[in-house]
PDB file of C-alpha atoms in Angstrom:
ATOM      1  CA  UNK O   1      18.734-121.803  10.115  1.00 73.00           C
ATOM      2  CA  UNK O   2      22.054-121.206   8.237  1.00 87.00           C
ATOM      3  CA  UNK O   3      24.808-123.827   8.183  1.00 87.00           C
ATOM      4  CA  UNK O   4      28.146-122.603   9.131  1.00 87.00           C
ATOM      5  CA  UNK O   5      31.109-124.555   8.878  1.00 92.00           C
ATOM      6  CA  UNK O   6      34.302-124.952  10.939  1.00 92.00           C
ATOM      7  CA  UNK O   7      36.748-124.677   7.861  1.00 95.00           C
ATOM      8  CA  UNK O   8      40.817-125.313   8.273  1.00 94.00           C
ATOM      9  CA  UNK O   9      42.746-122.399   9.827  1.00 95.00           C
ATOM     10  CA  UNK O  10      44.800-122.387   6.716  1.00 94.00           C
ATOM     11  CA  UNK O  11      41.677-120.994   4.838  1.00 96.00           C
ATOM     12  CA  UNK O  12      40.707-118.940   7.297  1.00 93.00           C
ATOM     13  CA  UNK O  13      43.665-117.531   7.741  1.00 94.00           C
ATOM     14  CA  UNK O  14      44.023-117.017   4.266  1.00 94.00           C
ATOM     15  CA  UNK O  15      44.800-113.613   2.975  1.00 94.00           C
ATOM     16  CA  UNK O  16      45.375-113.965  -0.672  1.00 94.00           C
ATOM     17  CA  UNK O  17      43.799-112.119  -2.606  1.00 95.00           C
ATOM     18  CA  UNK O  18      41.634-113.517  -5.511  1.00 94.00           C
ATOM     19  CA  UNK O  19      40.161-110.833  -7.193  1.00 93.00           C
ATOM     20  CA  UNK O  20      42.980-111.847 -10.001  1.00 91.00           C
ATOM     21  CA  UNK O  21      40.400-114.357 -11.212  1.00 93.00           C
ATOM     22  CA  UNK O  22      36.975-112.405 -10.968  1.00 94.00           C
ATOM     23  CA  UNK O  23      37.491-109.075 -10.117  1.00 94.00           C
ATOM     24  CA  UNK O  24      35.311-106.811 -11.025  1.00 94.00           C
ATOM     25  CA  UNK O  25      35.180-106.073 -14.876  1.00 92.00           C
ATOM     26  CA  UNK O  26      36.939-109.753 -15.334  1.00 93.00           C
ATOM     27  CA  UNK O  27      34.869-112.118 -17.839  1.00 93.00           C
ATOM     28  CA  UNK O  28      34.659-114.372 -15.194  1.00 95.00           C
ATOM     29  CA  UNK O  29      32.722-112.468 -12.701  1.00 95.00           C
ATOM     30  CA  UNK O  30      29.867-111.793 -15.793  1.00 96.00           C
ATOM     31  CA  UNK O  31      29.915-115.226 -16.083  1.00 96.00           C
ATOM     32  CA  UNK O  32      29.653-116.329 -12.422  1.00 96.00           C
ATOM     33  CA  UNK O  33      27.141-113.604 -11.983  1.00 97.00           C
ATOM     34  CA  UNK O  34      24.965-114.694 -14.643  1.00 97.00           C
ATOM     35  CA  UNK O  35      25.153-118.296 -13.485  1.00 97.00           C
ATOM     36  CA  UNK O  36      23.629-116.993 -10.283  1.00 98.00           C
ATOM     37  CA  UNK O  37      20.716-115.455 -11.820  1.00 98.00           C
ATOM     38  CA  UNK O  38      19.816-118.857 -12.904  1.00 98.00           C
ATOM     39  CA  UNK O  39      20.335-120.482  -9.687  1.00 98.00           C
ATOM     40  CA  UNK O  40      18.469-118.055  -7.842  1.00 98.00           C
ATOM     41  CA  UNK O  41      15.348-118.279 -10.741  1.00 98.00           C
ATOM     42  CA  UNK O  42      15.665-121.920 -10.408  1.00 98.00           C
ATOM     43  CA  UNK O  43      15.633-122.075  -6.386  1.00 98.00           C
ATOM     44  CA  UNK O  44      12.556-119.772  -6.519  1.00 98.00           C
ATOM     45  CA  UNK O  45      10.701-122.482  -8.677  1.00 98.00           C
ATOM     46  CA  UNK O  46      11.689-125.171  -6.360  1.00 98.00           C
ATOM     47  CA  UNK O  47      10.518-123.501  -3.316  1.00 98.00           C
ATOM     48  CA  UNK O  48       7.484-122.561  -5.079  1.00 98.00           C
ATOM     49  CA  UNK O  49       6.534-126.580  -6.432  1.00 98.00           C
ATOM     50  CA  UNK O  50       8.016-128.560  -3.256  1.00 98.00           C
ATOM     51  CA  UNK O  51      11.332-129.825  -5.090  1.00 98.00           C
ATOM     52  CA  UNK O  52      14.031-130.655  -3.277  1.00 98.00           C
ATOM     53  CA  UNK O  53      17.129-129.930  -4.504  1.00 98.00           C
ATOM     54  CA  UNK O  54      21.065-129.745  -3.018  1.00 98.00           C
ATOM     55  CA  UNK O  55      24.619-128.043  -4.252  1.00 98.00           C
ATOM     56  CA  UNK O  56      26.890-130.555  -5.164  1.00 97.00           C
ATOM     57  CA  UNK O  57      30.553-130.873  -6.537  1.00 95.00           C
ATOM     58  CA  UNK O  58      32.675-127.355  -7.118  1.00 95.00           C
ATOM     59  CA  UNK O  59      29.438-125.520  -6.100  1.00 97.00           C
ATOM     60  CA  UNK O  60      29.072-127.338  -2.475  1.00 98.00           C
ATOM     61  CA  UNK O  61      33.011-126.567  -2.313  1.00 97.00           C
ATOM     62  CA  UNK O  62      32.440-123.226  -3.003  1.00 97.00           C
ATOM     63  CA  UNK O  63      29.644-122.786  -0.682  1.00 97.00           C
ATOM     64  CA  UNK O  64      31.556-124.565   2.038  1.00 97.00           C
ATOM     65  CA  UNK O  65      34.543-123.193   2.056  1.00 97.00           C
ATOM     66  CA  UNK O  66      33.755-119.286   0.201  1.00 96.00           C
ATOM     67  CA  UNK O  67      30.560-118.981   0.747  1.00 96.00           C
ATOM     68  CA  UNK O  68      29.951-118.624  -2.783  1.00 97.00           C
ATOM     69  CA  UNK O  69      31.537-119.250  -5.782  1.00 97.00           C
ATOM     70  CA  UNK O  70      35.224-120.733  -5.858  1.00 97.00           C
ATOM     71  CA  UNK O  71      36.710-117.641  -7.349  1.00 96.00           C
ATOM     72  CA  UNK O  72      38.268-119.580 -10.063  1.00 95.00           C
ATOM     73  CA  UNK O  73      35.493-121.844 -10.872  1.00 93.00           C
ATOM     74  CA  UNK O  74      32.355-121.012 -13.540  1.00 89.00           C
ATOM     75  CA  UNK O  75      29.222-122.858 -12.867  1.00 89.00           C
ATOM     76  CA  UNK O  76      26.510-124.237 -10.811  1.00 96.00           C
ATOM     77  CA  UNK O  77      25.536-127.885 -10.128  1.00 97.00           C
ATOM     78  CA  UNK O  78      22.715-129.383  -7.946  1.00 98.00           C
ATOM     79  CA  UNK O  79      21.186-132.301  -7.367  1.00 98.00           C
ATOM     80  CA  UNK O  80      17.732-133.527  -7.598  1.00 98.00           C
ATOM     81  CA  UNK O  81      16.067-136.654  -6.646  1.00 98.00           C
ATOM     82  CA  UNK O  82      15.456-138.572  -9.750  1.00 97.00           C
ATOM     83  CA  UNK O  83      11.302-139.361  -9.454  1.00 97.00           C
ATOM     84  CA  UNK O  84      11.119-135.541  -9.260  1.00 98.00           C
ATOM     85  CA  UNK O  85      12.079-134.705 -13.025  1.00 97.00           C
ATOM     86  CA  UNK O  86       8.913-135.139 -14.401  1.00 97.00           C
ATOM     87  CA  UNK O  87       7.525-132.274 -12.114  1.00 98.00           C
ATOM     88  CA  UNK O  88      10.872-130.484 -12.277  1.00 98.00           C
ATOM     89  CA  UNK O  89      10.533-130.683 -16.315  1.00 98.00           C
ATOM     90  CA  UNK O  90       6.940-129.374 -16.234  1.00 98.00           C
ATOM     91  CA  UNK O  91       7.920-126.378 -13.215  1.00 98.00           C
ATOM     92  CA  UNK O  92      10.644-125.332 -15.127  1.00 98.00           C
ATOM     93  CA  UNK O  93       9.357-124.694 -18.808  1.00 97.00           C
ATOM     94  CA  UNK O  94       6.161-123.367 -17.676  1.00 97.00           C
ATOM     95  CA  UNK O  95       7.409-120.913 -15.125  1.00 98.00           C
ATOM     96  CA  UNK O  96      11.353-120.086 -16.018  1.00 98.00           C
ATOM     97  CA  UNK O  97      11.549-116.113 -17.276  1.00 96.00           C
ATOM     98  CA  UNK O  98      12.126-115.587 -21.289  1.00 95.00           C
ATOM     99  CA  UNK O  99      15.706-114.986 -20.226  1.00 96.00           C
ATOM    100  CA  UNK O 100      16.424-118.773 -19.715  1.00 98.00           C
ATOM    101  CA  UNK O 101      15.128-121.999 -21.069  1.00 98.00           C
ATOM    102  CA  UNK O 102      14.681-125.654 -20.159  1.00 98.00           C
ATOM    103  CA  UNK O 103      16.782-128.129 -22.339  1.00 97.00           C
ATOM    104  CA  UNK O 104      16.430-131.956 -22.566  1.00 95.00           C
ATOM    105  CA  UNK O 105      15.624-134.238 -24.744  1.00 91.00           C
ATOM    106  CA  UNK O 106      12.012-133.413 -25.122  1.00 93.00           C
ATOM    107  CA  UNK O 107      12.752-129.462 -25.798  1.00 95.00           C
ATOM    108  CA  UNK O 108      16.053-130.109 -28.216  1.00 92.00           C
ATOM    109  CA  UNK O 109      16.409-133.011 -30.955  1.00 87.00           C
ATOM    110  CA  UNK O 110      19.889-133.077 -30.748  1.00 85.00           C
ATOM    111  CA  UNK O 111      20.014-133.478 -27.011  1.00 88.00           C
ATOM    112  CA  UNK O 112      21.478-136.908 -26.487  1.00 84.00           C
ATOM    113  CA  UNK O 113      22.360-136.812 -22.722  1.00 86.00           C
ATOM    114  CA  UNK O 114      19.325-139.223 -20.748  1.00 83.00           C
ATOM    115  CA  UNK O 115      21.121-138.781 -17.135  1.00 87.00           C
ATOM    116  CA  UNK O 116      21.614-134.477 -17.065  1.00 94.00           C
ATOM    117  CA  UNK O 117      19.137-131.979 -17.770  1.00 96.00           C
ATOM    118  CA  UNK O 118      20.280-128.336 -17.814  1.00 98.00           C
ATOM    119  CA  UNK O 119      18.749-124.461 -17.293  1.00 98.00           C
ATOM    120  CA  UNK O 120      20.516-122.281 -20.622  1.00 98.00           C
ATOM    121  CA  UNK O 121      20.660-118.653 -20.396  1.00 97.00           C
ATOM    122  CA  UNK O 122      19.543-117.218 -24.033  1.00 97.00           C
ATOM    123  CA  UNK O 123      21.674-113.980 -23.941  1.00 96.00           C
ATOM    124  CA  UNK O 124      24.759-115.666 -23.856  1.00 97.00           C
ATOM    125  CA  UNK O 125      27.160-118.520 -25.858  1.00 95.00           C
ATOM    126  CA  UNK O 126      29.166-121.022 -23.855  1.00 93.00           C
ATOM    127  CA  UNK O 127      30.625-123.673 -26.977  1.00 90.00           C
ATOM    128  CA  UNK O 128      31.666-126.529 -25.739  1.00 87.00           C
ATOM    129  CA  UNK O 129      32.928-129.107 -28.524  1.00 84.00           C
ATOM    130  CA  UNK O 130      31.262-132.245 -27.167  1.00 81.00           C
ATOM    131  CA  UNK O 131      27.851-130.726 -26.670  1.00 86.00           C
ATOM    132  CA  UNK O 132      27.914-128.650 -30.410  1.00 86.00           C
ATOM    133  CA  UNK O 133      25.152-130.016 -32.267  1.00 87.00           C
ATOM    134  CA  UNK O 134      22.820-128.619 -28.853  1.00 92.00           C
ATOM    135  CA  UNK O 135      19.898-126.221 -29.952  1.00 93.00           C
ATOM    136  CA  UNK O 136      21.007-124.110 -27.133  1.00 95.00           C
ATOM    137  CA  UNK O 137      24.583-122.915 -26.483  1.00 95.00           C
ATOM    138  CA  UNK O 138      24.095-120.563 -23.271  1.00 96.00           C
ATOM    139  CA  UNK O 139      25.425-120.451 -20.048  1.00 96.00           C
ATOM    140  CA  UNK O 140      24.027-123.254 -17.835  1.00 95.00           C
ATOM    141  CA  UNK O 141      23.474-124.931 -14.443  1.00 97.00           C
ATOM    142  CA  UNK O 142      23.409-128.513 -14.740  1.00 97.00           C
ATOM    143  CA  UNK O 143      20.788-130.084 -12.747  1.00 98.00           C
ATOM    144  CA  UNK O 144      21.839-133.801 -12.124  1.00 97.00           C
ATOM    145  CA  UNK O 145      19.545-136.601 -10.678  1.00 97.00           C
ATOM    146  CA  UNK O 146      20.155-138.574  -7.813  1.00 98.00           C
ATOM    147  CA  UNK O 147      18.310-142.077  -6.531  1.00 98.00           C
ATOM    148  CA  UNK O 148      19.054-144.571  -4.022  1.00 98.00           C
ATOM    149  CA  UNK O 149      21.737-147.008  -5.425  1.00 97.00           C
ATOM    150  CA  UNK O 150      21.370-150.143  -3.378  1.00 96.00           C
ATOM    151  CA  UNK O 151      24.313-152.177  -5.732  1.00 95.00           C
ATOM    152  CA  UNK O 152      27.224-150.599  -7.437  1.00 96.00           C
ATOM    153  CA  UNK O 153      26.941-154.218  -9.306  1.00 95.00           C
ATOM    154  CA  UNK O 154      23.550-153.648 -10.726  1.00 94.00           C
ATOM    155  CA  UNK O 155      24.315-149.817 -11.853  1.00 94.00           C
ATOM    156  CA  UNK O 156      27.505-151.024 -13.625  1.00 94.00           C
ATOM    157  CA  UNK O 157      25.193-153.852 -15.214  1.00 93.00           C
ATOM    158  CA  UNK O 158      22.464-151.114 -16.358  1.00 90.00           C
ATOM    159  CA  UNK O 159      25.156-149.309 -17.945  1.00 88.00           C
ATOM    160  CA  UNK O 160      26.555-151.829 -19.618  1.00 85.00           C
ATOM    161  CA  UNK O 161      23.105-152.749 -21.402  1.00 84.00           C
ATOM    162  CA  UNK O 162      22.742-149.519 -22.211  1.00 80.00           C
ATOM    163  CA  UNK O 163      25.914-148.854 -23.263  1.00 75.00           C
ATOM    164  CA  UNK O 164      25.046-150.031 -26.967  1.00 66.00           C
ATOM    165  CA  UNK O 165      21.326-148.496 -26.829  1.00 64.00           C
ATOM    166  CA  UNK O 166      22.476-145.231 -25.780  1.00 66.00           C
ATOM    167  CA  UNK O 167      24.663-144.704 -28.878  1.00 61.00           C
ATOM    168  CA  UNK O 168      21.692-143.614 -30.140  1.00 62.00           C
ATOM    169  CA  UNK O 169      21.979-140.903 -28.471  1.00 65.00           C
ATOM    170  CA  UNK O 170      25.436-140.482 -28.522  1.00 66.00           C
ATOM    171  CA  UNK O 171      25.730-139.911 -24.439  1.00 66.00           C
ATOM    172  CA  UNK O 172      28.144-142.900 -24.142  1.00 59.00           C
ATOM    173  CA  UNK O 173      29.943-142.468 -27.228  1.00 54.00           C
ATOM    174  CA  UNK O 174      31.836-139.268 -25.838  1.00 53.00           C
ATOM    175  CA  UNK O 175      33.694-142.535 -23.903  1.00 50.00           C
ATOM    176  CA  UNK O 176      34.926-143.854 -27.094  1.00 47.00           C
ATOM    177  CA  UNK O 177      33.109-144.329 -30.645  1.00 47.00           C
ATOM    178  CA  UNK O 178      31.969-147.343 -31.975  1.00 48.00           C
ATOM    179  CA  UNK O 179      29.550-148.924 -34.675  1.00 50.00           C
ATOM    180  CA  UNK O 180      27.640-151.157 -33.017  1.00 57.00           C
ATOM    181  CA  UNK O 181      24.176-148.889 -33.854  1.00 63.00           C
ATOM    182  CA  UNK O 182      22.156-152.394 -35.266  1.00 69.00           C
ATOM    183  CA  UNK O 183      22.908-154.336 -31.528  1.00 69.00           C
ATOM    184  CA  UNK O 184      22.229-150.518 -30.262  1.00 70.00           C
ATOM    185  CA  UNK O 185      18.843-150.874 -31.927  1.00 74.00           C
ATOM    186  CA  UNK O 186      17.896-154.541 -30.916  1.00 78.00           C
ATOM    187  CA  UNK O 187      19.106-154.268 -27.823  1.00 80.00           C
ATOM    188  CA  UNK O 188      17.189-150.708 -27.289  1.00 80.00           C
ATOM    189  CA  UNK O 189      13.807-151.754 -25.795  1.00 85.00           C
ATOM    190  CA  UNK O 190      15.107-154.330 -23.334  1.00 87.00           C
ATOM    191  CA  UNK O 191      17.590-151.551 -21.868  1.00 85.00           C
ATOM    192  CA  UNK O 192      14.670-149.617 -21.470  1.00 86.00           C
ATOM    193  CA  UNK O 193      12.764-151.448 -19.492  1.00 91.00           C
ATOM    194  CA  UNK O 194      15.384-152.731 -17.855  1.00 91.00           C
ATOM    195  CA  UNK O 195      16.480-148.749 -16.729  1.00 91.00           C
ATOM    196  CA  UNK O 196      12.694-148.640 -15.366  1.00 93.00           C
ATOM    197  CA  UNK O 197      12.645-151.374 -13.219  1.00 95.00           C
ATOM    198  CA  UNK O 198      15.810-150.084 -11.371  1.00 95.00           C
ATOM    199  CA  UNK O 199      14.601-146.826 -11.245  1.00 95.00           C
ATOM    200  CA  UNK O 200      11.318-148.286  -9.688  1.00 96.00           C
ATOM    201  CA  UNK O 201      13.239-150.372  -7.479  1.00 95.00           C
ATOM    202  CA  UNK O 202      15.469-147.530  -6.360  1.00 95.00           C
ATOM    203  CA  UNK O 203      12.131-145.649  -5.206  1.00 95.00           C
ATOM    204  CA  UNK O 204      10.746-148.438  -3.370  1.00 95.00           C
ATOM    205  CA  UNK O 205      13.783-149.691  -2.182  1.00 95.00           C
ATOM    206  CA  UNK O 206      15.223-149.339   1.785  1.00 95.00           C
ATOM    207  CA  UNK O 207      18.648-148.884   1.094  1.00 96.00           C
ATOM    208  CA  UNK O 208      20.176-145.690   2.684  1.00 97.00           C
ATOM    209  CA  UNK O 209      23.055-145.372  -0.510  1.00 98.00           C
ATOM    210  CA  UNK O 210      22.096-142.351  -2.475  1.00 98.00           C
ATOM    211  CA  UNK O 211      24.443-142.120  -5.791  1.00 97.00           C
ATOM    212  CA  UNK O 212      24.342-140.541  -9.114  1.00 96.00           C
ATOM    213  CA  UNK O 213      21.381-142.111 -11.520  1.00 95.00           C
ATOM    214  CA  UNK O 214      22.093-145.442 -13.619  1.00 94.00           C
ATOM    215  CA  UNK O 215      22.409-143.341 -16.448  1.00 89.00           C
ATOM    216  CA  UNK O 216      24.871-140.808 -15.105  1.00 92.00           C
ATOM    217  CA  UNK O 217      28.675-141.524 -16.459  1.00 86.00           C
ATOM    218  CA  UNK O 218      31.690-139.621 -15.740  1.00 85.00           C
ATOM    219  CA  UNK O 219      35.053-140.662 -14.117  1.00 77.00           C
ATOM    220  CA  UNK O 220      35.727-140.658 -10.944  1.00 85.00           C
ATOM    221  CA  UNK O 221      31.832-140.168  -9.328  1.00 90.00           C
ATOM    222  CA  UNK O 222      29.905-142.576 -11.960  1.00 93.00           C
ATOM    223  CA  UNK O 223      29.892-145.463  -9.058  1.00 95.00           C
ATOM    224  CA  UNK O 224      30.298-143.084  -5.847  1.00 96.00           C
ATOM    225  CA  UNK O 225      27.477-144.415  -3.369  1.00 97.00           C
ATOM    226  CA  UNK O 226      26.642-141.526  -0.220  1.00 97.00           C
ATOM    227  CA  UNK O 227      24.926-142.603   2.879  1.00 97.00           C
ATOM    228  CA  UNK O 228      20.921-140.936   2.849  1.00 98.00           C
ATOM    229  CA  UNK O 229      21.791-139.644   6.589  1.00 98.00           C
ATOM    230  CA  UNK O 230      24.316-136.917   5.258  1.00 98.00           C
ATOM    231  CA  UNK O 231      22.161-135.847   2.392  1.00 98.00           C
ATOM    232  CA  UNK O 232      18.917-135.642   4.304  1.00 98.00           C
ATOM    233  CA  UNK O 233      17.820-133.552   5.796  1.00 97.00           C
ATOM    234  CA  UNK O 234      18.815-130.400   3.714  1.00 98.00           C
ATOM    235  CA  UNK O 235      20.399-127.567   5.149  1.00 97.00           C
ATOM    236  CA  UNK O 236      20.696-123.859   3.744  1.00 98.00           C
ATOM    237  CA  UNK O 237      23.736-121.656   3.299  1.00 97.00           C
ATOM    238  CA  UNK O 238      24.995-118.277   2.209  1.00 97.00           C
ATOM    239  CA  UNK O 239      25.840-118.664  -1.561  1.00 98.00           C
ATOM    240  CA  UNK O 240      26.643-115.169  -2.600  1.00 97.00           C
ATOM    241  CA  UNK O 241      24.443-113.735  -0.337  1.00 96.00           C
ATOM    242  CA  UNK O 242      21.237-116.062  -1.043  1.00 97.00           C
ATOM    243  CA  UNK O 243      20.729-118.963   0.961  1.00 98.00           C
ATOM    244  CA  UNK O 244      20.448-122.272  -1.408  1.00 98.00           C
ATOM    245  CA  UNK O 245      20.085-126.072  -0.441  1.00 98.00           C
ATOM    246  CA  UNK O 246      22.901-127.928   0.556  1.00 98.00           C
ATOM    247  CA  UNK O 247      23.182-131.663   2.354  1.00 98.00           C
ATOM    248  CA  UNK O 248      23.021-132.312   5.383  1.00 97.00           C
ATOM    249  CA  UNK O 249      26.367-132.966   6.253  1.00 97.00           C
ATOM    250  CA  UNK O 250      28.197-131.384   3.393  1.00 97.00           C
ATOM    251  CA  UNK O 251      31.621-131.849   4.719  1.00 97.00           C
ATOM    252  CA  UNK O 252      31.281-135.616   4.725  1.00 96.00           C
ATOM    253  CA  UNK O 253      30.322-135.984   1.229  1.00 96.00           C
ATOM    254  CA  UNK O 254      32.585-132.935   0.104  1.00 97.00           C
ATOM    255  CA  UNK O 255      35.010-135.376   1.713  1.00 96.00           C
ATOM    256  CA  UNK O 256      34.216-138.942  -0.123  1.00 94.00           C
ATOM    257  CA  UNK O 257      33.918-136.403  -3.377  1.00 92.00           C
ATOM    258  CA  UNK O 258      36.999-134.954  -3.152  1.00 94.00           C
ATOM    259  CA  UNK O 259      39.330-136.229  -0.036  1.00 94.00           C
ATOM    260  CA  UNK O 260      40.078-134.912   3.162  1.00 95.00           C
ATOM    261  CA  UNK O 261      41.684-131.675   1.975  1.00 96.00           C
ATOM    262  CA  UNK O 262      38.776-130.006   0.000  1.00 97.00           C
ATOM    263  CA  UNK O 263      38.438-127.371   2.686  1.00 97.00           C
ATOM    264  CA  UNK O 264      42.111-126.013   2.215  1.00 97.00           C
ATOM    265  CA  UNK O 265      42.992-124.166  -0.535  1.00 96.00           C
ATOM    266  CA  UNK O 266      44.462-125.522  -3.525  1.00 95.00           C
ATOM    267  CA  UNK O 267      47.941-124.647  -5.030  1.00 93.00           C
ATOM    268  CA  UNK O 268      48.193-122.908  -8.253  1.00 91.00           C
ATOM    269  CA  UNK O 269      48.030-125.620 -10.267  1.00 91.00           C
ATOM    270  CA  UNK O 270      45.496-127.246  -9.317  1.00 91.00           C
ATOM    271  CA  UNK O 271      42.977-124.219  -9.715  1.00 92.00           C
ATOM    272  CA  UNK O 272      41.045-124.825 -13.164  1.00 85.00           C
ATOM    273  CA  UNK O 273      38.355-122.483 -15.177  1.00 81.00           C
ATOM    274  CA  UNK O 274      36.792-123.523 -17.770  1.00 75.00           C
ATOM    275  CA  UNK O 275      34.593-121.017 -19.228  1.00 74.00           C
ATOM    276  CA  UNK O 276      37.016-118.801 -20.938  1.00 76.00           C
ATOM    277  CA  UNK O 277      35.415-118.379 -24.323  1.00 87.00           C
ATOM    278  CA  UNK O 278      32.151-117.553 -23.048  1.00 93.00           C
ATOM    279  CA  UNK O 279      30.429-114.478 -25.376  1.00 93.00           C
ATOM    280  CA  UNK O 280      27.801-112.332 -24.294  1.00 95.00           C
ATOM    281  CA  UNK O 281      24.904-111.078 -26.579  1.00 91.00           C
ATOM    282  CA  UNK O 282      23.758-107.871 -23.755  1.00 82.00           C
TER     283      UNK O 282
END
């Protein structure tokens, strides 16, 4: 059955038109229109191997409240449970189309982020400064794991173990450099295990807080916790007319996310796309 959602009379009374941001023959429609072509190849593997997976952040918002993409916004992010990225990692690169490819640290050398693994499209180049020494530049849906958190105490003390460790790879130091590589390297193996036991203990755990990994950083969702009861069981919508996964109670977590006016639309300024220097090779 298809969600449907009671959204502010505001937006549905809205009559603005937004074909200003991607209109037909804009760059932005290619690029949301290529982004879909990955989602939908990537939903068909999930169905196919049993993964779950759920919309989440700009993506929920936009299937929420548009019923596809936010007409402003670029790309496509999801969620996955974390234990499932060993079978999403072995789906994906045997069964994604020549069109796309799987990139993590096991397909790409330079790869340095441990808590986001991404779908690139190989007809296309999205730079983004941060990520430049990737093998692959293409457009992308990020594909983010989730676990059951049961202390924001013990995630912030996981990522402070790591935070030295993970230099290594460079995923923390987009925070803020430093050159503390030779504690990074003692101090390597004991993060490690440490990060396994918590992920072990997330899967066995009872706790009904779901969050982002230990691993994942970024300001302000690193230490957001979500209860279990609105993210499971997962619900389909219309997305651009295909139905994808979304939580169970989207509006509640669109809610902690964002705050209680993510189903209105936003002012002027507050509307924000970011791939404008996107290039296409077909």
């Amino acid at each position: 059955m298809i969600e449907k959602f009671d959204l502010p009379e505001s937006t549905k009374n809205c009559t603005e038109d937004f074909s200003k941001y991607n209109g037909e023959g804009t760059l932005l429609n290619k690029v949301q229109q290529r982004s879909l072509e990955i989602m939908i190849e990537f939903d068909k593997i999930c169905r196919k191997n049993d993964i779950k997976y759920w919309l989440i952040g700009g993506s929920l918002i936009g299937a929420v409240r548009h019923n596809g993409f936010i007409p402003w916004d670029d790309d496509i992010d999801v969620a996955v449970e974390h234990k499932d990225i060993p079978k999403i990692r072995k789906a994906l690169k045997s069964e994604l189309s020549t069109k796309y490819v799987y990139q993590d640290w096991t397909t790409d050398e330079n790869y340095f982020l441990d808590s986001v693994v991404k779908i690139r499209d190989t007809k296309s180049y999205f730079p983004i400064e941060v990520y430049k020494g990737f093998k692959e530049q293409g457009l992308l849906i990020d594909i983010i794991p989730w676990e059951r958190i049961p202390s924001v105490k013990m995630k912030k003390w996981i990522l402070n173990i790591n935070k030295y460790p993970y230099l290594k790879k460079k995923e923390l130091s987009i925070l803020g450099k430093t050159t503390h590589t030779l504690s990074g390297t003692i101090i390597y193996p004991f993060a490690q295990i440490a990060k396994f036991l918590m992920h072990f203990y997330s899967r066995v755990s009872r706790s009904k807080m779901w969050g982002f990994s230990y691993t994942f950083v970024m300001s302000p969702y690193t230490f957001m916790r979500f209860k279990e009861e609105d993210i499971f069981p997962l619900k389909e919508v219309m997305f651009e007319g295909h139905a994808f996964y979304v939580p169970n109670n989207s509006v509640n977590l669109l809610k902690e996310y964002f705050g209680s006016d993510v189903l209105n639309i936003p002012p002027l300024e507050k509307r924000t796309t970011h791939a404008s220097n996107v290039f296409f090779y077909d």
